[in-house]
């Protein structure tokens, strides 16, 4: 991205690109899983509160930081953050805003490649004659690398490479390429989504099967949309809700800063940010909840969903459910569903390429082609182990450390920088300059106090999650036993692989022992790779800084 000439073509293009950045696989695959696994109606209130108290403020913070940085010729977070404080440390904290993108892109492009492959299989009619268990098996074979496509042995590897090549090609066209994809992809996605949501809404009880006589699509929706206020006192649900808000809005990543850095210095950001954020929420809350949940509930019932909800359901079960609509409609629905997922995915993965490209262009004069190809090569190198060692949990490590923990750390750091170091007086001016809407002044207070406190809460909650996420029991355990009952999922026990070592100590079957050992090995490998990536980008920032000081 040439830092001087690149700019968004139009306001619509910018909003669609930003909405495309946010609307992603998270809206359709992650949201329903989080919502169902956290109790449906108990999830929705913390989710909406997190949207207002963390999501919206972070969107405004990131957009205004981006535009501020862009005005000074910076398009990626290391030097955007650097320009907001005189302390040298901030440019290194900004490393997160490049690191997370490359690491997340590595596994995200892999899932994106599943959607591409499944869309093609839907066109080919691969699933039309398969039973439910064969469709589920197809997915297992796919991720275990045992399916082939057109004579090419490993279909998963093949589609992953194709997906990275497509991303690289579009990125090499710069913002114009991204804008074009968003202008085509977003409307199509909404159209496909409305069609599937309509089917979801109208399934009702007509689809009752003998095996599941009580199945009713509306049960799924009622479960999700009947608010349960008791959840307000359960921190575990708040953590899940906050995590979903981060992931779905793409905050704490650095992509929003980068996109906003190409906005003209007097152009509105307040309304643009709000529009893009609400578009994402519409897609998530309305379309994201009206497809998988009611369709699966309509055929299998709510109890089945509660038991089986996982993000693989979109691949393992949906093609079978579409088959109930007859051959032609099944193919159409398959193409719409996986096409929708593909468009949602690609407009997000493209965003992940831009901070790296912006950085290399600003600091080392790299052109778009060099930037795009280098990004593609990194994604390939970091992503291939995700493909090859998926079953050993390699992929999950990237998702946890780069796609979850890093986002919270970075969001907390940038909020402190913006509200407390750069200062909210200047910060508020940044948000409201050129604004086409009145930003409610209550957000001054929210950004300064509420957002950082909530972020600290979320971080601590993840750091010391107690057994079964049950905080009330944990505190009484603490008072009686004097120690904190950490859950295996807490950040602290994850670092030490405690749960895996515990499982290893209990395992007796040689095969199970072998598997756990491999899981430990590949977890450590994934973390080492991530650490090296972080160190590598930090070194680049250091060199860039040296170059800058020399040329002054
Ligand atoms: N928001 C995207 C989703 O919902 C994921 C994403 C995260 C995209 C960070 C860009 C940056 O899937």
Coordinates of C-alpha atoms and ligand atoms in Angstrom, one line a residue:
X1 CA 0.0 0.0 0.0
X2 CA 1.8 3.1 -1.1
X3 CA 1.4 5.4 1.9
X4 CA 1.0 8.6 -0.2
X5 CA -1.3 7.6 -3.0
X6 CA -3.6 4.9 -1.5
X7 CA -7.1 6.1 -0.5
X8 CA -10.6 4.7 -0.4
X9 CA -12.5 5.3 -3.6
X10 CA -15.8 6.3 -2.0
X11 CA -17.6 6.5 1.4
X12 CA -19.8 3.5 0.5
X13 CA -16.7 1.5 -0.5
X14 CA -15.0 2.4 2.8
X15 CA -18.1 1.4 4.9
X16 CA -18.6 -1.9 2.9
X17 CA -14.9 -2.7 3.3
X18 CA -15.0 -2.0 7.0
X19 CA -18.2 -3.9 7.4
X20 CA -16.6 -6.7 5.4
X21 CA -13.6 -6.6 7.7
X22 CA -15.9 -7.2 10.7
X23 CA -18.5 -9.5 9.2
X24 CA -16.7 -12.8 9.0
X25 CA -16.8 -16.4 9.9
X26 CA -17.2 -15.3 13.5
X27 CA -20.7 -14.0 12.7
X28 CA -22.0 -17.3 11.3
X29 CA -19.8 -20.0 12.9
X30 CA -18.6 -18.6 16.2
X31 CA -21.7 -16.6 17.3
X32 CA -24.3 -19.4 17.3
X33 CA -21.9 -21.7 19.1
X34 CA -21.1 -19.2 21.8
X35 CA -24.8 -18.2 22.2
X36 CA -26.0 -21.8 22.5
X37 CA -23.1 -23.0 24.7
X38 CA -23.6 -20.1 27.1
X39 CA -27.2 -20.7 27.6
X40 CA -28.9 -18.8 24.8
X41 CA -31.0 -16.1 26.6
X42 CA -28.3 -15.9 29.3
X43 CA -25.7 -14.9 26.7
X44 CA -27.6 -12.2 24.9
X45 CA -27.7 -9.5 27.6
X46 CA -24.0 -9.6 28.5
X47 CA -23.3 -9.7 24.8
X48 CA -25.3 -6.5 24.1
X49 CA -23.9 -4.7 27.1
X50 CA -20.4 -5.6 25.9
X51 CA -21.2 -4.2 22.5
X52 CA -22.2 -0.9 23.9
X53 CA -19.6 -0.5 26.6
X54 CA -16.6 -2.1 24.9
X55 CA -17.4 -2.6 21.2
X56 CA -18.6 0.8 20.2
X57 CA -16.0 2.7 22.3
X58 CA -13.2 0.6 20.8
X59 CA -14.5 1.1 17.3
X60 CA -14.4 4.9 17.8
X61 CA -11.0 4.7 19.5
X62 CA -9.5 2.6 16.7
X63 CA -11.0 4.6 13.8
X64 CA -9.8 7.8 15.3
X65 CA -6.3 6.5 16.1
X66 CA -6.1 5.2 12.5
X67 CA -7.1 8.5 10.9
X68 CA -4.8 10.4 13.3
X69 CA -1.9 8.1 12.3
X70 CA -2.7 8.3 8.6
X71 CA -2.5 12.1 8.8
X72 CA 1.1 11.6 10.0
X73 CA 1.9 9.0 7.3
X74 CA 1.5 5.9 9.4
X75 CA -0.7 3.0 8.4
X76 CA 0.0 0.3 10.9
X77 CA -0.2 0.3 14.7
X78 CA 3.5 0.4 15.7
X79 CA 4.1 3.9 14.5
X80 CA 0.4 5.0 14.9
X81 CA 0.8 4.3 18.6
X82 CA 4.3 5.8 18.6
X83 CA 2.9 9.1 17.2
X84 CA 0.5 9.4 20.2
X85 CA 3.0 9.3 23.0
X86 CA 6.6 10.2 23.5
X87 CA 7.5 7.0 25.3
X88 CA 9.4 4.5 23.0
X89 CA 7.6 1.5 24.4
X90 CA 4.4 2.1 22.5
X91 CA 5.8 1.3 19.1
X92 CA 6.6 -2.2 20.5
X93 CA 3.1 -2.6 21.9
X94 CA 2.0 -1.7 18.4
X95 CA 3.7 -4.9 17.2
X96 CA 0.5 -6.7 18.3
X97 CA -1.4 -5.0 15.6
X98 CA 0.7 -6.7 12.9
X99 CA 1.4 -9.9 14.7
X100 CA -2.2 -10.9 15.4
X101 CA -3.2 -10.3 11.8
X102 CA -0.6 -12.6 10.4
X103 CA -1.2 -15.3 12.9
X104 CA -5.0 -15.2 12.7
X105 CA -4.8 -15.1 8.9
X106 CA -2.9 -18.3 9.0
X107 CA -5.7 -20.3 10.6
X108 CA -8.5 -18.2 9.3
X109 CA -7.6 -18.8 5.7
X110 CA -7.7 -22.5 6.4
X111 CA -11.3 -22.3 7.5
X112 CA -12.0 -20.0 4.6
X113 CA -10.6 -22.7 2.3
X114 CA -13.1 -25.2 3.7
X115 CA -16.0 -23.0 2.7
X116 CA -14.6 -22.7 -0.8
X117 CA -14.2 -26.4 -1.1
X118 CA -17.7 -27.1 0.3
X119 CA -19.2 -24.5 -2.1
X120 CA -17.7 -26.4 -5.0
X121 CA -18.9 -29.7 -3.6
X122 CA -22.4 -28.3 -3.3
X123 CA -22.3 -27.3 -7.0
X124 CA -21.0 -30.7 -7.9
X125 CA -23.7 -32.3 -5.8
X126 CA -21.3 -34.3 -3.7
X127 CA -23.5 -34.3 -0.7
X128 CA -26.8 -34.9 -2.4
X129 CA -26.9 -38.7 -2.0
X130 CA -25.0 -38.9 1.2
X131 CA -26.5 -39.9 4.6
X132 CA -26.1 -37.8 7.7
X133 CA -23.2 -39.9 9.0
X134 CA -21.5 -40.0 5.6
X135 CA -21.6 -36.2 5.5
X136 CA -20.1 -36.0 9.0
X137 CA -17.5 -38.5 8.0
X138 CA -16.6 -36.5 4.9
X139 CA -15.7 -33.6 7.1
X140 CA -13.6 -35.8 9.4
X141 CA -11.8 -37.2 6.4
X142 CA -11.3 -33.7 5.0
X143 CA -9.6 -32.4 8.1
X144 CA -7.6 -35.6 8.5
X145 CA -6.3 -35.0 5.0
X146 CA -7.7 -38.2 3.6
X147 CA -9.9 -36.7 0.8
X148 CA -8.6 -36.0 -2.7
X149 CA -10.0 -33.5 -5.2
X150 CA -9.6 -34.0 -9.0
X151 CA -6.9 -36.4 -8.4
X152 CA -4.9 -34.1 -6.1
X153 CA -4.2 -36.2 -3.0
X154 CA -4.9 -33.8 -0.1
X155 CA -7.9 -31.7 -0.7
X156 CA -7.4 -29.6 2.4
X157 CA -3.9 -28.6 1.5
X158 CA -4.9 -27.9 -2.1
X159 CA -7.8 -25.6 -1.1
X160 CA -5.7 -23.9 1.5
X161 CA -3.1 -23.0 -1.1
X162 CA -5.8 -21.8 -3.5
X163 CA -7.3 -19.6 -0.9
X164 CA -4.0 -18.0 0.0
X165 CA -3.3 -17.3 -3.6
X166 CA -6.7 -15.6 -4.1
X167 CA -6.1 -13.5 -1.1
X168 CA -2.6 -12.6 -2.2
X169 CA -3.8 -11.7 -5.7
X170 CA -6.5 -9.4 -4.4
X171 CA -4.2 -7.8 -1.9
X172 CA -1.7 -7.0 -4.6
X173 CA -4.3 -4.7 -6.2
X174 CA -4.3 -2.6 -3.0
X175 CA -7.4 -0.9 -1.5
X176 CA -9.1 -0.8 -4.9
X177 CA -9.1 -4.6 -5.0
X178 CA -10.4 -4.9 -1.4
X179 CA -13.1 -2.3 -2.1
X180 CA -14.2 -4.2 -5.2
X181 CA -14.5 -7.5 -3.4
X182 CA -16.4 -5.8 -0.6
X183 CA -18.8 -4.2 -3.0
X184 CA -19.6 -7.5 -4.6
X185 CA -19.2 -9.8 -1.6
X186 CA -21.2 -7.9 1.0
X187 CA -24.5 -7.5 -0.9
X188 CA -24.3 -11.1 -2.1
X189 CA -23.7 -12.3 1.4
X190 CA -26.7 -10.4 2.7
X191 CA -28.8 -11.7 -0.1
X192 CA -27.8 -15.3 0.5
X193 CA -28.2 -14.8 4.2
X194 CA -31.7 -13.4 3.8
X195 CA -32.7 -16.4 1.7
X196 CA -31.4 -18.9 4.3
X197 CA -32.8 -17.0 7.2
X198 CA -36.2 -17.0 5.5
X199 CA -36.0 -20.7 5.2
X200 CA -34.9 -20.9 8.8
X201 CA -37.9 -18.9 9.9
X202 CA -40.4 -20.8 7.9
X203 CA -39.3 -24.3 8.7
X204 CA -41.5 -24.3 11.9
X205 CA -42.6 -27.8 12.7
X206 CA -43.3 -28.9 9.2
X207 CA -39.9 -30.7 9.1
X208 CA -40.6 -33.0 12.0
X209 CA -38.9 -36.2 11.4
X210 CA -39.7 -39.6 12.9
X211 CA -36.5 -39.7 14.8
X212 CA -37.1 -36.3 16.4
X213 CA -40.8 -35.9 16.8
X214 CA -40.6 -32.8 18.9
X215 CA -38.3 -30.8 16.7
X216 CA -39.4 -27.2 16.3
X217 CA -37.4 -24.4 14.7
X218 CA -39.0 -21.8 17.0
X219 CA -37.6 -23.6 20.1
X220 CA -34.1 -22.6 18.9
X221 CA -35.1 -18.9 18.6
X222 CA -37.0 -18.8 21.8
X223 CA -34.0 -20.3 23.6
X224 CA -31.8 -17.6 22.2
X225 CA -34.1 -14.6 22.6
X226 CA -35.7 -15.2 26.0
X227 CA -33.5 -13.1 28.2
X228 CA -32.3 -14.7 31.4
X229 CA -31.3 -12.0 33.9
X230 CA -29.5 -14.4 36.3
X231 CA -26.6 -14.5 33.9
X232 CA -25.6 -11.0 34.9
X233 CA -23.9 -12.5 37.9
X234 CA -21.9 -15.1 36.0
X235 CA -18.5 -13.8 35.0
X236 CA -17.9 -16.8 32.7
X237 CA -20.7 -15.8 30.5
X238 CA -19.4 -12.2 30.5
X239 CA -16.0 -13.4 29.4
X240 CA -17.5 -15.4 26.5
X241 CA -19.6 -12.4 25.5
X242 CA -16.7 -10.0 25.6
X243 CA -14.6 -12.5 23.6
X244 CA -17.3 -12.7 20.9
X245 CA -17.6 -8.9 20.7
X246 CA -13.9 -8.5 20.1
X247 CA -13.7 -11.2 17.5
X248 CA -16.7 -10.3 15.6
X249 CA -16.0 -6.5 15.5
X250 CA -12.3 -7.1 14.7
X251 CA -11.3 -4.8 17.5
X252 CA -7.9 -5.2 19.2
X253 CA -6.4 -6.4 15.9
X254 CA -5.0 -3.4 14.1
X255 CA -7.0 -3.9 10.9
X256 CA -9.4 -1.1 11.8
X257 CA -6.6 1.3 12.4
X258 CA -5.1 0.4 9.1
X259 CA -8.3 0.9 7.1
X260 CA -9.0 4.1 8.9
X261 CA -5.5 5.4 8.2
X262 CA -6.6 5.8 4.6
X263 CA -9.5 8.0 5.4
X264 CA -9.0 11.7 4.6
X265 CA -8.1 13.8 7.7
X266 CA -11.3 15.8 7.9
X267 CA -13.7 13.0 6.9
X268 CA -16.2 11.6 9.3
X269 CA -15.3 8.6 11.4
X270 CA -17.9 8.6 14.1
X271 CA -20.9 7.8 11.9
X272 CA -18.8 5.5 9.6
X273 CA -17.6 3.5 12.6
X274 CA -21.1 3.3 14.0
X275 CA -22.6 2.2 10.7
X276 CA -20.0 -0.4 10.1
X277 CA -20.4 -1.7 13.6
X278 CA -24.2 -1.9 13.4
X279 CA -24.0 -3.6 10.1
X280 CA -21.9 -6.2 11.7
X281 CA -24.4 -6.6 14.5
X282 CA -27.3 -6.9 12.1
X283 CA -25.5 -9.6 10.3
X284 CA -24.5 -11.4 13.5
X285 CA -27.6 -11.1 15.6
X286 CA -30.2 -11.4 12.8
X287 CA -28.6 -13.5 10.0
X288 CA -26.2 -15.3 12.3
X289 CA -28.9 -16.5 14.6
X290 CA -31.5 -17.3 11.9
X291 CA -29.7 -19.9 9.9
X292 CA -27.9 -22.7 11.8
X293 CA -30.0 -22.6 15.0
X294 CA -33.6 -22.7 13.6
X295 CA -32.8 -25.0 10.7
X296 CA -31.0 -27.5 13.0
X297 CA -33.7 -27.1 15.6
X298 CA -36.4 -27.6 13.0
X299 CA -35.0 -31.0 12.1
X300 CA -33.3 -32.3 15.2
X301 CA -34.8 -30.3 18.0
X302 CA -33.3 -28.0 20.6
X303 CA -31.9 -30.7 22.8
X304 CA -29.9 -32.2 20.0
X305 CA -28.5 -28.7 19.2
X306 CA -27.5 -28.1 22.8
X307 CA -25.6 -31.4 22.8
X308 CA -23.9 -31.1 19.4
X309 CA -23.3 -27.4 18.9
X310 CA -19.8 -26.9 17.6
X311 CA -18.4 -24.9 14.9
X312 CA -18.0 -27.9 12.7
X313 CA -21.8 -28.3 12.6
X314 CA -21.9 -25.8 9.7
X315 CA -20.0 -28.4 7.7
X316 CA -21.0 -31.6 9.2
X317 CA -24.7 -31.1 9.4
X318 CA -25.9 -28.3 7.2
X319 CA -25.5 -30.1 3.9
X320 CA -27.6 -33.0 5.2
X321 CA -30.3 -30.6 6.3
X322 CA -30.3 -28.9 3.0
X323 CA -30.8 -32.3 1.3
X324 CA -34.3 -32.3 2.9
X325 CA -35.3 -29.5 0.6
X326 CA -34.9 -31.6 -2.6
X327 CA -31.9 -31.9 -4.9
X328 CA -32.1 -28.6 -6.7
X329 CA -32.8 -26.5 -3.6
X330 CA -30.2 -28.4 -1.7
X331 CA -27.5 -27.4 -4.2
X332 CA -28.7 -23.8 -4.2
X333 CA -28.8 -23.6 -0.4
X334 CA -25.3 -25.3 -0.2
X335 CA -23.9 -22.8 -2.6
X336 CA -25.6 -19.9 -0.8
X337 CA -24.5 -21.1 2.6
X338 CA -20.9 -21.9 1.8
X339 CA -20.7 -18.9 -0.6
X340 CA -21.9 -16.7 2.1
X341 CA -19.2 -18.0 4.5
X342 CA -16.6 -17.6 1.8
X343 CA -17.5 -14.0 1.2
X344 CA -17.7 -13.3 4.9
X345 CA -14.2 -14.9 5.3
X346 CA -12.4 -13.3 2.5
X347 CA -13.4 -9.8 3.2
X348 CA -12.0 -10.4 6.7
X349 CA -8.8 -12.1 5.7
X350 CA -8.0 -9.4 3.2
X351 CA -8.2 -6.9 6.0
X352 CA -5.6 -9.0 7.9
X353 CA -3.1 -8.5 5.1
X354 CA -3.2 -4.7 5.2
X355 CA -1.3 -3.8 8.4
X356 CA 1.7 -5.8 7.3
X357 CA 1.6 -4.2 3.8
X358 CA 1.1 -0.7 5.2
X359 CA 4.0 -1.2 7.5
X360 CA 6.4 -2.5 4.9
X361 CA 5.4 0.3 2.5
X362 CA 5.7 3.1 5.1
X363 CA 9.0 1.9 6.5
X364 CA 10.8 0.0 3.8
X365 CA 9.2 1.3 0.7
X366 CA 7.8 -2.0 -0.4
X367 CA 5.2 -1.9 -3.2
X368 CA 1.9 -3.7 -3.1
X369 CA 3.0 -6.7 -5.0
X370 CA 6.0 -7.3 -2.7
X371 CA 3.8 -6.7 0.4
X372 CA 1.1 -9.0 -0.8
X373 CA 3.4 -11.8 -1.8
X374 CA 5.4 -11.7 1.4
X375 CA 2.1 -11.8 3.4
X376 CA 0.9 -14.7 1.3
X377 CA 4.2 -16.6 1.9
X378 CA 4.0 -16.0 5.7
X379 CA 0.4 -17.1 5.9
X380 CA 1.3 -20.2 3.9
X381 CA 4.3 -21.0 6.1
X382 CA 2.4 -20.4 9.4
X383 CA -0.8 -21.9 8.1
X384 CA 0.4 -25.2 6.7
X385 CA 1.2 -26.7 10.2
X386 CA -2.4 -25.8 11.1
X387 CA -3.6 -27.9 8.2
X388 CA -1.2 -30.7 8.8
X389 CA -1.4 -30.9 12.6
X390 CA -5.0 -29.9 13.0
X391 CA -5.9 -33.0 15.0
X392 CA -3.2 -32.3 17.5
X393 CA -4.6 -28.9 18.4
X394 CA -2.0 -26.8 16.6
X395 CA -4.8 -24.7 15.2
X396 CA -6.4 -24.1 18.6
X397 CA -3.2 -22.6 19.9
X398 CA -3.2 -19.9 17.3
X399 CA -6.8 -19.2 17.9
X400 CA -6.3 -18.9 21.7
X401 CA -3.1 -16.9 21.9
X402 CA -3.3 -14.7 18.8
X403 CA -7.1 -14.7 18.1
X404 CA -8.2 -14.3 21.7
X405 CA -5.6 -13.3 24.4
X406 CA -3.7 -10.9 22.2
X407 CA -6.8 -9.0 21.2
X408 CA -7.7 -8.2 24.8
X409 CA -4.2 -7.2 25.7
X410 CA -3.9 -4.9 22.8
X411 CA -7.3 -3.4 23.3
X412 CA -6.6 -2.7 26.9
X413 CA -3.2 -1.1 26.0
X414 CA -4.7 1.1 23.3
X415 CA -7.6 2.3 25.5
X416 CA -5.1 3.3 28.2
X417 CA -3.0 5.1 25.6
X418 CA -6.0 6.9 24.0
X419 CA -7.9 7.9 27.1
X420 CA -5.1 8.4 29.6
X421 CA -1.8 9.2 27.9
X422 CA -2.8 10.8 24.6
X423 CA -5.6 12.2 26.8
X424 CA -9.4 12.2 26.3
X425 CA -9.5 15.9 25.6
X426 CA -7.5 15.4 22.4
X427 CA -9.0 12.0 21.9
X428 CA -12.6 13.3 22.0
X429 CA -11.6 15.9 19.4
X430 CA -10.3 13.2 17.2
X431 CA -13.5 11.2 17.5
X432 CA -15.8 14.2 16.8
X433 CA -13.8 16.1 14.2
X434 CA -15.8 15.9 10.9
X435 CA -18.4 13.8 12.6
X436 CA -21.7 13.4 10.8
X437 CA -23.5 12.5 14.0
X438 CA -23.6 13.7 17.6
X439 CA -21.5 11.4 19.7
X440 CA -23.2 11.1 23.1
X441 CA -21.0 12.8 25.7
X442 CA -21.6 9.9 28.1
X443 CA -19.1 8.0 26.1
X444 CA -16.4 10.4 27.4
X445 CA -17.0 8.8 30.8
X446 CA -17.4 5.3 29.3
X447 CA -14.2 5.4 27.3
X448 CA -12.2 6.8 30.2
X449 CA -13.4 4.6 33.0
X450 CA -15.8 1.8 32.1
X451 CA -14.1 0.4 29.0
X452 CA -10.7 0.0 30.6
X453 CA -12.1 -1.4 33.8
X454 CA -14.2 -3.9 31.9
X455 CA -11.1 -4.8 29.8
X456 CA -9.1 -5.4 32.9
X457 CA -11.9 -7.6 34.2
X458 CA -12.0 -9.6 31.1
X459 CA -8.2 -10.1 31.1
X460 CA -8.1 -11.1 34.8
X461 CA -11.1 -13.4 34.3
X462 CA -9.3 -15.2 31.5
X463 CA -6.0 -15.3 33.5
X464 CA -7.5 -17.0 36.6
X465 CA -10.7 -18.6 35.4
X466 CA -11.8 -20.9 38.2
X467 CA -12.9 -24.5 37.8
X468 CA -15.9 -24.8 35.6
X469 CA -16.0 -21.0 35.4
X470 CA -17.8 -21.0 38.7
X471 CA -16.7 -17.9 40.5
X472 CA -19.0 -18.1 43.4
X473 CA -17.8 -21.6 44.4
X474 CA -14.2 -20.5 43.7
X475 CA -14.4 -17.6 46.2
X476 CA -15.8 -19.9 48.9
X477 CA -13.0 -22.4 48.2
X478 CA -10.5 -19.6 48.5
X479 CA -11.8 -18.5 51.9
X480 CA -11.9 -22.1 53.3
X481 CA -8.8 -23.5 51.7
X482 CA -6.7 -20.5 51.1
X483 CA -6.0 -21.3 47.4
X484 CA -7.6 -20.6 44.1
X485 CA -9.1 -23.5 42.1
X486 CA -7.8 -22.7 38.6
X487 CA -9.6 -24.2 35.7
X488 CA -7.6 -26.0 33.0
X489 CA -8.9 -23.3 30.6
X490 CA -7.4 -20.5 32.6
X491 CA -4.6 -18.7 30.9
X492 CA -2.2 -19.6 33.7
X493 CA -2.8 -23.4 33.4
X494 CA -2.8 -23.2 29.6
X495 CA 0.7 -21.9 29.6
X496 CA 2.0 -24.8 31.6
X497 CA -0.1 -27.4 29.7
X498 CA -1.3 -28.5 33.1
X499 CA -4.5 -30.2 31.9
X500 CA -2.7 -32.1 29.2
X501 CA 0.0 -33.3 31.7
X502 CA -2.7 -34.3 34.0
X503 CA -4.5 -36.3 31.3
X504 CA -1.1 -37.9 30.5
X505 CA -0.6 -39.0 34.0
X506 CA -4.0 -40.7 34.0
X507 CA -3.8 -42.3 30.6
X508 CA -3.0 -46.0 30.3
X509 CA -3.7 -46.8 26.7
X510 CA -0.5 -46.5 24.7
X511 CA -2.3 -44.9 21.8
X512 CA -3.9 -42.3 24.1
X513 CA -0.5 -41.6 25.6
X514 CA 1.0 -41.1 22.2
X515 CA -1.8 -38.7 21.2
X516 CA -1.4 -36.6 24.3
X517 CA 2.3 -36.4 23.9
X518 CA 1.8 -35.2 20.4
X519 CA -0.7 -32.6 21.5
X520 CA 1.8 -31.3 24.0
X521 CA 4.5 -31.2 21.4
X522 CA 2.4 -29.4 18.8
X523 CA 1.0 -27.0 21.3
X524 CA 4.5 -26.0 22.3
X525 CA 5.6 -25.8 18.7
X526 CA 2.7 -23.5 17.8
X527 CA 3.5 -21.2 20.7
X528 CA 7.2 -21.1 19.7
X529 CA 6.3 -20.2 16.2
X530 CA 4.1 -17.4 17.4
X531 CA 6.8 -16.2 19.7
X532 CA 9.3 -16.1 16.9
X533 CA 6.8 -14.2 14.7
X534 CA 6.3 -11.7 17.4
X535 CA 10.1 -11.3 17.9
X536 CA 10.6 -11.0 14.2
X537 CA 8.1 -8.2 13.8
X538 CA 9.6 -6.5 16.9
X539 CA 13.0 -6.6 15.2
X540 CA 11.5 -5.0 12.1
X541 CA 10.0 -2.2 14.2
X542 CA 13.4 -1.6 15.8
X543 CA 15.1 -1.4 12.5
X544 CA 12.4 0.9 11.1
X545 CA 12.8 3.1 14.1
X546 CA 16.6 3.2 13.6
X547 CA 16.1 4.1 10.0
X548 CA 13.8 6.9 10.9
X549 CA 16.2 8.4 13.5
X550 CA 19.0 8.3 11.0
X551 CA 17.0 10.0 8.2
X552 CA 15.9 12.9 10.5
Ligands
LIG1 N1 -14.3 -10.1 12.6 C1 -14.0 -11.3 11.9 C2 -15.0 -12.4 12.1 O1 -16.0 -12.1 12.7 C3 -12.6 -11.8 12.3 C4 -11.6 -10.8 12.2 C5 -10.8 -10.6 13.3 C6 -11.3 -10.1 11.0 C7 -9.8 -9.6 13.2 C8 -10.3 -9.2 10.9 C9 -9.6 -9.0 12.0 O2 -14.9 -13.4 11.6

